[in-house]
mmCIF file of C-alpha atoms in Angstrom:
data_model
loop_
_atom_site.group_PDB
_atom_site.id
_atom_site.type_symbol
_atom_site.label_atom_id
_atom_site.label_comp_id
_atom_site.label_asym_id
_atom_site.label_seq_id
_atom_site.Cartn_x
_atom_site.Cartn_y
_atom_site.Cartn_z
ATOM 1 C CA UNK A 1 4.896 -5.894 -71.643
ATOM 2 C CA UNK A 2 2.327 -3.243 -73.036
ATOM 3 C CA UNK A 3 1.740 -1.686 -76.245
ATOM 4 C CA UNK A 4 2.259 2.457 -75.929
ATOM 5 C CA UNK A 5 0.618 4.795 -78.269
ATOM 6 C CA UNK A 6 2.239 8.227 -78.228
ATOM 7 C CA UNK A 7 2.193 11.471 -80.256
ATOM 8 C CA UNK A 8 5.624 13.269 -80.273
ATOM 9 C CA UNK A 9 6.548 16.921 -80.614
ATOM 10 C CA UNK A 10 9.709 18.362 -81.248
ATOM 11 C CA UNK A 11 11.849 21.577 -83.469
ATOM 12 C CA UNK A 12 14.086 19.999 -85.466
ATOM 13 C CA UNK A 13 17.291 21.951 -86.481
ATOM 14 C CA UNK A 14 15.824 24.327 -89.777
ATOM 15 C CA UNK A 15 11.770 23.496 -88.787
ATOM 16 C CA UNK A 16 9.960 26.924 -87.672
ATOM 17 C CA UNK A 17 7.128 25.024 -86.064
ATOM 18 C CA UNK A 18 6.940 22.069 -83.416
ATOM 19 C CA UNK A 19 6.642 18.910 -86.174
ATOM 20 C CA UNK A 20 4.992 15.921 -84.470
ATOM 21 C CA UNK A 21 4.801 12.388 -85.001
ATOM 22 C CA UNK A 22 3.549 8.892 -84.317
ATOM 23 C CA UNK A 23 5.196 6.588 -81.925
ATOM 24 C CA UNK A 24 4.115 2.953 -80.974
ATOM 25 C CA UNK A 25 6.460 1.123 -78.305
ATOM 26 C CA UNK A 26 6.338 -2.179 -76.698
ATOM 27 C CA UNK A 27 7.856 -1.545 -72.537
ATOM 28 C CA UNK A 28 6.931 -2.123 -69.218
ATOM 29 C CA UNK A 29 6.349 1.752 -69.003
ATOM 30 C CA UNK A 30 6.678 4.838 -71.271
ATOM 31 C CA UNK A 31 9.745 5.553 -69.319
ATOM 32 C CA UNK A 32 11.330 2.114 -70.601
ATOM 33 C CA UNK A 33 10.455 3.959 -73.922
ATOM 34 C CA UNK A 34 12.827 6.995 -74.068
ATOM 35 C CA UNK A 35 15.789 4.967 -75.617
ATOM 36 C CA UNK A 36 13.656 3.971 -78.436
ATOM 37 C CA UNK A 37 11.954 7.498 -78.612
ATOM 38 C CA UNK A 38 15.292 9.098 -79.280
ATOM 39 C CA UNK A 39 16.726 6.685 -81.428
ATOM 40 C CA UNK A 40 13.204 7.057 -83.490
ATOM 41 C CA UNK A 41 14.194 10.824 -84.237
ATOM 42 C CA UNK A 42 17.422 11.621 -84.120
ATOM 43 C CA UNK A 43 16.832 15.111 -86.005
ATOM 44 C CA UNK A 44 15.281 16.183 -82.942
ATOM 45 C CA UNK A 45 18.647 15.434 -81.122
ATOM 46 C CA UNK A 46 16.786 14.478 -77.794
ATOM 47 C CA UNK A 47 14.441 17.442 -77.487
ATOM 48 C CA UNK A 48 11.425 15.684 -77.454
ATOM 49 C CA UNK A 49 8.436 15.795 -75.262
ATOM 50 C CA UNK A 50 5.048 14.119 -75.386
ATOM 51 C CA UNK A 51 1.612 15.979 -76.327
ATOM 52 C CA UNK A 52 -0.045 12.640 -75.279
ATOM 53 C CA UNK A 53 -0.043 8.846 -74.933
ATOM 54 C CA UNK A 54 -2.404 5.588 -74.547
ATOM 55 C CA UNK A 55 -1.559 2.618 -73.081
ATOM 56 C CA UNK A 56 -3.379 0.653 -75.729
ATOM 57 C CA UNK A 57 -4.924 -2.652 -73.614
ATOM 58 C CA UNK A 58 -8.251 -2.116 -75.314
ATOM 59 C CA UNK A 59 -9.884 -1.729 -79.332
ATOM 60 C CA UNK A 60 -12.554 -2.677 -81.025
ATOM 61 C CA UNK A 61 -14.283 -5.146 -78.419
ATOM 62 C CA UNK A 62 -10.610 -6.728 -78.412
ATOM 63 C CA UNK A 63 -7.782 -7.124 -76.035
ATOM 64 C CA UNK A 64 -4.355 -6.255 -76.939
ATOM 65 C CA UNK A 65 -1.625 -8.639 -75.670
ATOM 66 C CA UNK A 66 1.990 -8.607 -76.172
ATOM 67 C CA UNK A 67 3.734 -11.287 -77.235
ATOM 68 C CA UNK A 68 7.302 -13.248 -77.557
ATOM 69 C CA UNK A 69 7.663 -13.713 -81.553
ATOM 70 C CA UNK A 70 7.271 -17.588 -81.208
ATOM 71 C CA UNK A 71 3.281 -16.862 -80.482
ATOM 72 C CA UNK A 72 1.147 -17.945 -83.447
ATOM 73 C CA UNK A 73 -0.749 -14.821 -85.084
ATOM 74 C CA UNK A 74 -4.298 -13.890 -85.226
ATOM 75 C CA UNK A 75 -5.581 -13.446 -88.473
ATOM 76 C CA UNK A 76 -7.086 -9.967 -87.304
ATOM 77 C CA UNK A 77 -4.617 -7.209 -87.234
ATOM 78 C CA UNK A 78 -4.277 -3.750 -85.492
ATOM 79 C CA UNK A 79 -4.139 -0.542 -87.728
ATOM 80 C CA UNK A 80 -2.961 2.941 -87.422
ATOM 81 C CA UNK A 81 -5.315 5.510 -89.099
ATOM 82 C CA UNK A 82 -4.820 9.303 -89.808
ATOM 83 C CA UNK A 83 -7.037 11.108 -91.362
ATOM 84 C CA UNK A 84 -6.932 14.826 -92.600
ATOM 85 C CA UNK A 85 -9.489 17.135 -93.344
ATOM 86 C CA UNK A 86 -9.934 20.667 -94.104
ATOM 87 C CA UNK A 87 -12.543 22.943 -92.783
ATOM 88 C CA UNK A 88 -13.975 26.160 -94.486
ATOM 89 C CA UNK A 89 -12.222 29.294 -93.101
ATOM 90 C CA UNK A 90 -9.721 27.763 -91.123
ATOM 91 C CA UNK A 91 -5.955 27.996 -92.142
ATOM 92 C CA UNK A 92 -4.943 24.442 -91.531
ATOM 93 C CA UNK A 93 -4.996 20.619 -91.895
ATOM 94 C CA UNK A 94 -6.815 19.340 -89.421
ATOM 95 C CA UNK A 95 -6.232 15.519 -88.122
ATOM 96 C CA UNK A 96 -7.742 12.674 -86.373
ATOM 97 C CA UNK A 97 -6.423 9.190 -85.681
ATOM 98 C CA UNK A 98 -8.069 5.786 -85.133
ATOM 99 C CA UNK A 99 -6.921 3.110 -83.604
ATOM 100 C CA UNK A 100 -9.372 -0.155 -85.362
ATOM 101 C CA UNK A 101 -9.314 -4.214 -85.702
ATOM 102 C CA UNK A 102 -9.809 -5.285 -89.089
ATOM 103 C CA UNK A 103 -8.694 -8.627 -91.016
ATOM 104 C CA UNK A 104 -7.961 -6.255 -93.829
ATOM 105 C CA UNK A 105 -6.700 -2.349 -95.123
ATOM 106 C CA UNK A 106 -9.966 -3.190 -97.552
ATOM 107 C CA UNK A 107 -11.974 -3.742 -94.591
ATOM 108 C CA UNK A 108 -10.433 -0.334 -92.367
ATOM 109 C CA UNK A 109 -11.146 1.499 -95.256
ATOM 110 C CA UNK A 110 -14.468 0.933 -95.144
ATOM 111 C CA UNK A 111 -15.378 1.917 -92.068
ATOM 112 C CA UNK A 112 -12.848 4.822 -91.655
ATOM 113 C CA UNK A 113 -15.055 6.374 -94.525
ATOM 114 C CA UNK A 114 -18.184 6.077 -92.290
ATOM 115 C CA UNK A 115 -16.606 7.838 -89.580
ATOM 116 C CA UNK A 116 -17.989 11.130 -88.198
ATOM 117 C CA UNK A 117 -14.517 13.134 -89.120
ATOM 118 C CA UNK A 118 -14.400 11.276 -92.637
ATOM 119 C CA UNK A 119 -17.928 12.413 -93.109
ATOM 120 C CA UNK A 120 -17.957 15.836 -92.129
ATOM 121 C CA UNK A 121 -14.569 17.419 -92.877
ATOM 122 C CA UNK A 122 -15.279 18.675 -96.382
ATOM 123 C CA UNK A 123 -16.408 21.654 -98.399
ATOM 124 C CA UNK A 124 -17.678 22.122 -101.825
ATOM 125 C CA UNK A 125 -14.026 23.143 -103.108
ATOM 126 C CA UNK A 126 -12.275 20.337 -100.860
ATOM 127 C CA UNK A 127 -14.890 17.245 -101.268
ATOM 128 C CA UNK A 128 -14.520 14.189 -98.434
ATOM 129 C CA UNK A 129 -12.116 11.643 -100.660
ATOM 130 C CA UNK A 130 -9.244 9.236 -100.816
ATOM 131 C CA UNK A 131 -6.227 10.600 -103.219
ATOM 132 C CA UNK A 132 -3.986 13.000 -103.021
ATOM 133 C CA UNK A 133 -5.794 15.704 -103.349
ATOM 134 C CA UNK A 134 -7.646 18.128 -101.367
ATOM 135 C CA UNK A 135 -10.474 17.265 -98.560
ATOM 136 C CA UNK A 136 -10.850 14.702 -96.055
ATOM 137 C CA UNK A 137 -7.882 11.949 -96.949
ATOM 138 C CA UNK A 138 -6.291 9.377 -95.305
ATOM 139 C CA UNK A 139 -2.771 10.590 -94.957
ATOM 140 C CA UNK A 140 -1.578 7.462 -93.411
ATOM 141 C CA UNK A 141 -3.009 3.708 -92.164
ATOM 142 C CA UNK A 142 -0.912 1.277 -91.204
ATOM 143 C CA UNK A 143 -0.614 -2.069 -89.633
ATOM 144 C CA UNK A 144 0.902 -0.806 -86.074
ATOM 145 C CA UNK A 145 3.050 -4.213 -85.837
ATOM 146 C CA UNK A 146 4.598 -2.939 -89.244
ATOM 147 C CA UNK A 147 5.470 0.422 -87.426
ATOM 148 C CA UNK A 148 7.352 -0.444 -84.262
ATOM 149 C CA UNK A 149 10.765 -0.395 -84.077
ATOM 150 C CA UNK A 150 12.301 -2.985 -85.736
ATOM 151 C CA UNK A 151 13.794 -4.492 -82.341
ATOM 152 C CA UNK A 152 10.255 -4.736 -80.798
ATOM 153 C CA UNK A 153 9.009 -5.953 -84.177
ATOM 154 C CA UNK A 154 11.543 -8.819 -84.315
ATOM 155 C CA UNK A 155 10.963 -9.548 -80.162
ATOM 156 C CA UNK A 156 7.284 -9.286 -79.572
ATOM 157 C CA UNK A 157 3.960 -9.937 -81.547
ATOM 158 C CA UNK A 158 0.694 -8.088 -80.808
ATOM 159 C CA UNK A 159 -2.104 -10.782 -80.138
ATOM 160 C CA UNK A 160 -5.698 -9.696 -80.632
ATOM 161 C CA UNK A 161 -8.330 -11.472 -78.190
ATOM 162 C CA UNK A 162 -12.297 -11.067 -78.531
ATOM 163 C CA UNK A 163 -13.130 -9.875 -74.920
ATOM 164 C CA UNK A 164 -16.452 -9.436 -73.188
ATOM 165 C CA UNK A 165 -14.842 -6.838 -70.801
ATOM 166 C CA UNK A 166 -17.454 -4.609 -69.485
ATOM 167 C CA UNK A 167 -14.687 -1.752 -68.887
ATOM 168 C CA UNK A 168 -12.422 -1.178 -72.010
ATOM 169 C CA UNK A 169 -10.821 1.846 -71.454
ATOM 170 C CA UNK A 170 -6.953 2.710 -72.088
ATOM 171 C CA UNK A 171 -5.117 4.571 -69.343
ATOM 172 C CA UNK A 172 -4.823 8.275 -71.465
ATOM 173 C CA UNK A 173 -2.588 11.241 -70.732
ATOM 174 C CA UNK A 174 -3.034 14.112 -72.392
ATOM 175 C CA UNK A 175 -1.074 17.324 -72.364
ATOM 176 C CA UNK A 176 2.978 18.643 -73.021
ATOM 177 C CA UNK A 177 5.239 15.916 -70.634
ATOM 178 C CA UNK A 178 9.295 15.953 -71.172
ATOM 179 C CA UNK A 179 10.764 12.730 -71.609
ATOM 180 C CA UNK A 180 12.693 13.701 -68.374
ATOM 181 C CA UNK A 181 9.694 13.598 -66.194
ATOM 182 C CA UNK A 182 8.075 9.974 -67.190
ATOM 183 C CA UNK A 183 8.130 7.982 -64.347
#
C-alpha cells in the first residue's frame, strides 16, 4: 500500500471559481483512490479532476511505510502544512504546502517559520505572522494520519523510518488529469 498526496479541483453547484482541496489516500494506485475521492466531496457530485499528486515514499531523511493498524507507532509523526501569504500588488492569496517529520505541532512550527515562503511573503501592511490576520499564516497543519479517511485511518498506520537512501524522491505529477484517465 502507498500513501497518495493529491490536490483536487472542482465547481461545486453555486461556486464561480474551481475550489480545490487536499486529499491524502492510502491504495495500491491513485486509481484505487477515486471511490474515496468522490465520497471525500460529494458537493462536487463526481466532477473532479487532479491539478497534481505525490506518491509520498520519501520526507525529511525518512521513509514512509504503510501499515496494518496492529503496527506499533513511531513517536515521530507526519504533518500537513499550508501556508498563505500575500504579496504587494497582486490580487490574491498565495499558498504553499509542506510536507515535514516532527515529534511535535510545537516543533513544525518552528521550522515552518524559517522557511523561505514564511519568510518572504509579507509587506509592511500584511507583516509575516501566525493569527488570523493578514500576511504570511498558516491556514492549516495537520497530522496527515488525522486527515485520511476514516476507513484508511481505522485500517492502516503510517510508519516513519530514518533512511540513509541516497535517492529520496517521490514519483510527482503535475498538471489537470480527470479521475477517468488514472490508470
Amino acid at each position: 500500500m502507498k500513501l497518495f498526496y493529491t490536490i483536487l479541483g472542482a465547481i461545486p453547484a453555486g461556486r464561480n471559481i474551481e475550489q480545490h482541496d487536499v486529499f491524502f489516500g492510502i491504495g495500491e494506485s491513485m486509481k484505487s483512490l477515486v471511490p474515496a475521492i468522490k465520497k471525500f466531496w460529494p458537493e462536487a457530485k463526481g466532477k473532479i479532476h487532479i491539478d497534481c499528486y505525490q506518491e509520498v515514499k520519501f520526507v525529511d531523511g525518512f521513509e514512509i511505510k504503510i501499515v496494518e493498524k496492529t503496527a506499533e507507532l513511531s513517536e515521530n509523526h507526519l504533518f500537513f502544512i499550508n501556508l498563505g501569504g500575500y504579496e504587494h500588488g497582486k490580487f490574491e492569496e498565495l499558498h504553499q504546502q509542506y510536507l515535514m517529520v516532527g515529534k511535535s505541532l510545537s516543533e513544525i512550527t518552528k521550522r515552518v517559520k524559517k522557511t523561505e515562503f514564511y519568510k518572504t511573503m509579507g509587506f509592511t501592511d500584511a507583516v509575516s505572522h501566525i493569527d488570523d490576520k493578514y500576511g504570511v499564516d498558516i491556514d492549516d497543519i495537520f497530522k496527515v494520519n488525522d486527515i485520511l479517511p476514516l476507513e484508511m485511518r481505522d485500517k492502516y498506520s503510517i510508519i516513519l523510518e530514518k533512511t540513509e537512501a541516497t535517492n529520496q524522491e517521490n514519483f510527482t505529477h503535475i498538471g489537470y488529469l480527470k479521475l477517468s484517465k488514472l490508470k
